[in-house]
Amino acid sequence: GQQVMQIPQYQHVQEGEDFTTYCNSSTTLSNIQWYKQRPGGHPVFLIQLVKSGEVKKQKRLTFQFGEAKKNSSLHITATQTTDVGTYFCAGMKTSYDKVIFGPGTSLSVIP
Amino acid sequence: EAGVAQSPRYKIIEKRQSVAFWCNPISGHATLYWYQQILGQGPKLLIQFQNNGVVDDSQLPKDRFSAERLKGVDSTLKIQPAKLEDSAVYLCASSHPWGKPKNIQYFGAGTRLSVL
């Protein structure tokens, strides 16, 4: 069945350093969503990417969708302690399909 | 706008007991999801409802798990009998199938289940 993988599993960075997490799907996706889950909290939607090669920015966060629509990345510039949490990508094969979550990348920021 | 409501927040039971979780989605959201999130893993979809119909329950262990959404609004997830490996956070989410963007999921705070 469809699988969504993420690397790395954990990342520890010094505050101010950059951070990137990568998401790969075993199948071509219709769209990909990114969620953030703070420690002890629930996943919160960040963004959805639909088009091949799409790049979207939210302040210090940059999201990319690969040309083949099988991979995606999230890059955070100059991390802050408020960025701490687990970042999940979630892919859909079609707009009517179920969402498959990746295992997440847990980010720790050392002040 | 009120968010997704879930109860209880925490539940501790012994193995072989039964337990039920309740979820009330955001008003107007036709799609409701139940996820199981084991510590250190991503949410795993157990069942997806569109109004009161089941869209996907392929990963629901039907020998022990059941879910219903009788009036197309709130939903109940039941486990009977519980096993140790059912210890997890059970997350409910809802989405508007015609929202923009489509299928954004809004999660509740979850129910943390511990099976002893």
Coordinates of C-alpha atoms in Angstrom, one line a residue:
Chain A
G1 CA 0.0 0.0 0.0
Q2 CA 0.9 3.7 -0.1
Q3 CA 3.7 4.7 2.2
V4 CA 4.8 8.2 3.3
M5 CA 8.3 8.4 4.8
Q6 CA 10.1 11.3 6.5
I7 CA 13.7 12.0 7.4
P8 CA 15.3 12.7 9.7
Q9 CA 13.3 11.2 12.6
Y10 CA 14.8 13.6 15.1
Q11 CA 16.8 16.9 14.7
H12 CA 18.4 18.9 17.3
V13 CA 19.6 22.4 16.3
Q14 CA 21.0 25.5 18.0
E15 CA 18.6 28.4 18.0
G16 CA 19.3 30.4 14.9
E17 CA 20.3 27.4 12.8
D18 CA 18.3 26.3 9.8
F19 CA 16.3 23.1 9.7
T20 CA 15.0 20.9 6.9
T21 CA 12.7 17.8 6.9
Y22 CA 12.1 15.7 3.9
C23 CA 9.0 13.7 2.9
N24 CA 8.9 10.9 0.3
S25 CA 5.9 9.0 -1.0
S26 CA 6.0 5.6 -2.6
T27 CA 3.3 6.8 -5.1
T28 CA 2.5 10.0 -6.9
L29 CA 0.4 12.3 -4.8
S30 CA -2.5 14.6 -5.7
N31 CA -1.5 17.0 -2.9
I32 CA 0.5 17.1 0.3
Q33 CA -0.2 18.7 3.5
W34 CA 2.1 19.7 6.4
Y35 CA 1.1 19.7 10.0
K36 CA 2.8 20.8 13.2
Q37 CA 2.3 19.1 16.6
R38 CA 3.6 20.8 19.7
P39 CA 4.7 18.5 22.6
G40 CA 1.5 17.3 24.3
G41 CA -0.7 19.0 21.6
H42 CA -2.6 17.9 18.5
P43 CA -1.6 18.3 14.9
V44 CA -2.3 21.8 13.4
F45 CA -2.5 22.4 9.7
L46 CA 0.3 24.5 8.2
I47 CA -0.1 24.4 4.4
Q48 CA -1.2 22.4 1.4
L49 CA 0.7 22.0 -1.8
V50 CA -1.0 20.9 -5.0
K51 CA 1.0 21.8 -8.1
S52 CA 4.2 20.1 -9.3
G53 CA 7.3 22.1 -8.3
E54 CA 5.2 24.4 -6.1
V55 CA 7.0 26.5 -3.5
K56 CA 5.2 28.3 -0.8
K57 CA 6.5 30.5 2.1
Q58 CA 5.1 31.3 5.5
K59 CA 7.5 33.8 7.2
R60 CA 10.5 31.7 8.0
L61 CA 9.0 28.4 6.7
T62 CA 9.5 27.3 3.0
F63 CA 7.6 24.4 1.6
Q64 CA 8.3 22.6 -1.7
F65 CA 6.5 20.0 -3.7
G66 CA 8.7 17.9 -6.0
E67 CA 8.4 18.0 -9.8
A68 CA 7.3 14.3 -9.8
K69 CA 4.8 15.0 -6.9
K70 CA 6.3 12.2 -4.9
N71 CA 8.4 14.3 -2.4
S72 CA 8.2 17.4 -0.4
S73 CA 10.3 19.4 2.0
L74 CA 9.9 21.9 4.8
H75 CA 12.7 24.3 5.5
I76 CA 12.8 26.6 8.5
T77 CA 15.3 29.5 8.4
A78 CA 16.8 30.7 11.7
T79 CA 15.0 28.4 14.0
Q80 CA 13.4 29.8 17.2
T81 CA 12.3 28.0 20.4
T82 CA 8.7 28.4 19.2
D83 CA 9.5 26.1 16.3
V84 CA 9.9 23.1 18.7
G85 CA 7.5 20.2 17.8
T86 CA 7.0 17.4 15.4
Y87 CA 6.4 18.2 11.7
F88 CA 4.3 15.7 9.8
C89 CA 3.7 15.5 6.1
A90 CA 0.5 13.9 4.9
G91 CA -0.2 12.9 1.4
M92 CA -3.3 12.0 -0.7
K93 CA -3.2 9.9 -3.9
T94 CA -6.4 11.6 -5.1
S95 CA -8.5 14.4 -3.9
Y96 CA -11.0 11.8 -2.7
D97 CA -8.6 9.5 -1.1
K98 CA -7.6 9.2 2.6
V99 CA -4.8 11.2 4.0
I100 CA -1.7 9.1 4.8
F101 CA 0.5 10.7 7.5
G102 CA 4.3 10.3 7.6
P103 CA 6.0 9.3 10.9
G104 CA 7.1 12.9 11.5
T105 CA 10.3 14.7 12.3
S106 CA 10.8 15.9 15.8
L107 CA 12.6 19.2 16.1
S108 CA 14.4 20.3 19.3
V109 CA 15.8 23.8 19.4
I110 CA 18.6 24.5 21.9
P111 CA 18.5 28.1 23.2
Chain B
E1 CA -15.8 29.1 15.7
A2 CA -15.7 26.2 18.2
G3 CA -13.1 23.6 17.5
V4 CA -13.4 19.8 17.5
A5 CA -14.5 18.6 21.0
Q6 CA -13.3 15.3 22.4
S7 CA -14.0 13.5 25.7
P8 CA -12.6 12.2 27.9
R9 CA -9.1 13.7 27.8
Y10 CA -7.6 10.8 29.6
K11 CA -8.7 7.2 30.3
I12 CA -7.0 4.4 32.2
I13 CA -8.4 0.9 31.9
E14 CA -7.3 -2.7 32.4
K15 CA -6.9 -5.0 29.5
R16 CA -10.1 -6.8 28.4
Q17 CA -12.2 -3.9 29.6
S18 CA -14.2 -1.7 27.2
V19 CA -13.9 2.0 26.6
A20 CA -15.7 4.6 24.5
F21 CA -14.5 8.0 23.2
W22 CA -16.8 10.8 22.0
C23 CA -16.2 13.5 19.3
N24 CA -18.1 16.5 18.2
P25 CA -16.7 18.0 15.0
I26 CA -16.7 21.6 13.9
S27 CA -20.2 22.7 12.9
G28 CA -20.9 22.1 9.2
H29 CA -18.0 19.7 8.7
A30 CA -19.3 16.7 6.9
T31 CA -16.2 14.6 7.1
L32 CA -15.1 13.1 10.4
Y33 CA -11.9 11.0 11.0
W34 CA -10.7 8.9 13.9
Y35 CA -6.9 8.4 14.2
Q36 CA -4.8 6.4 16.5
Q37 CA -1.4 8.0 17.4
I38 CA 1.0 5.7 19.2
L39 CA 3.8 7.6 21.0
G40 CA 6.5 8.7 18.5
Q41 CA 4.5 7.8 15.4
G42 CA 2.3 9.7 13.0
P43 CA -1.5 9.5 13.2
K44 CA -2.9 6.4 11.7
L45 CA -6.4 6.6 10.2
L46 CA -8.8 4.2 11.8
I47 CA -12.1 5.3 10.1
Q48 CA -13.4 8.1 8.0
F49 CA -17.1 9.2 7.8
Q50 CA -18.8 11.3 5.2
N51 CA -21.9 12.5 7.0
N52 CA -23.2 9.3 8.6
G53 CA -21.6 6.9 6.0
V54 CA -18.3 5.1 6.2
V55 CA -15.8 6.2 3.5
D56 CA -12.8 4.1 4.7
D57 CA -12.4 1.7 7.6
S58 CA -9.7 -0.5 6.1
Q59 CA -7.3 0.0 9.1
L60 CA -10.0 -0.4 11.8
P61 CA -9.5 -3.7 13.8
K62 CA -13.1 -4.6 13.5
D63 CA -12.9 -7.5 15.9
R64 CA -12.5 -5.1 18.7
F65 CA -13.0 -1.5 17.4
S66 CA -16.3 0.0 16.3
A67 CA -17.4 3.5 15.5
E68 CA -20.6 5.2 14.6
R69 CA -21.9 8.6 13.5
L70 CA -25.6 8.0 13.6
K71 CA -26.9 11.5 12.9
G72 CA -24.0 12.6 10.8
V73 CA -22.7 15.0 13.5
D74 CA -21.0 13.6 16.6
S75 CA -19.3 10.2 16.7
T76 CA -18.3 7.5 19.2
L77 CA -15.4 5.1 18.9
K78 CA -15.5 2.0 21.1
I79 CA -12.9 -0.6 21.9
Q80 CA -14.0 -3.9 23.4
P81 CA -12.1 -5.7 24.7
A82 CA -9.0 -3.5 25.0
K83 CA -5.5 -4.8 24.6
L84 CA -2.2 -3.5 25.9
E85 CA -1.2 -2.4 22.4
D86 CA -4.2 -0.1 22.2
S87 CA -2.5 2.4 24.5
A88 CA -2.3 5.5 22.4
V89 CA -3.8 8.9 21.8
Y90 CA -7.1 8.7 19.9
L91 CA -7.5 11.8 17.8
C92 CA -10.7 13.0 16.1
A93 CA -10.5 15.4 13.2
S94 CA -13.1 17.0 10.9
S95 CA -12.9 18.7 7.5
H96 CA -15.1 20.4 5.1
P97 CA -14.9 18.5 1.8
W98 CA -15.6 21.6 -0.3
G99 CA -13.5 24.0 1.7
K100 CA -10.5 25.8 0.3
P101 CA -8.0 24.2 0.5
K102 CA -10.0 20.9 0.4
N103 CA -9.6 18.3 3.1
I104 CA -7.8 20.4 5.7
Q105 CA -8.1 18.5 8.9
Y106 CA -8.9 20.2 12.2
F107 CA -8.0 18.0 15.1
G108 CA -9.4 17.8 18.6
A109 CA -7.2 17.6 21.7
G110 CA -7.4 13.8 21.7
T111 CA -8.0 11.1 24.3
R112 CA -5.0 9.6 25.9
L113 CA -5.7 5.9 26.6
S114 CA -3.6 3.8 28.9
V115 CA -4.3 0.1 29.0
L116 CA -2.8 -1.7 32.0

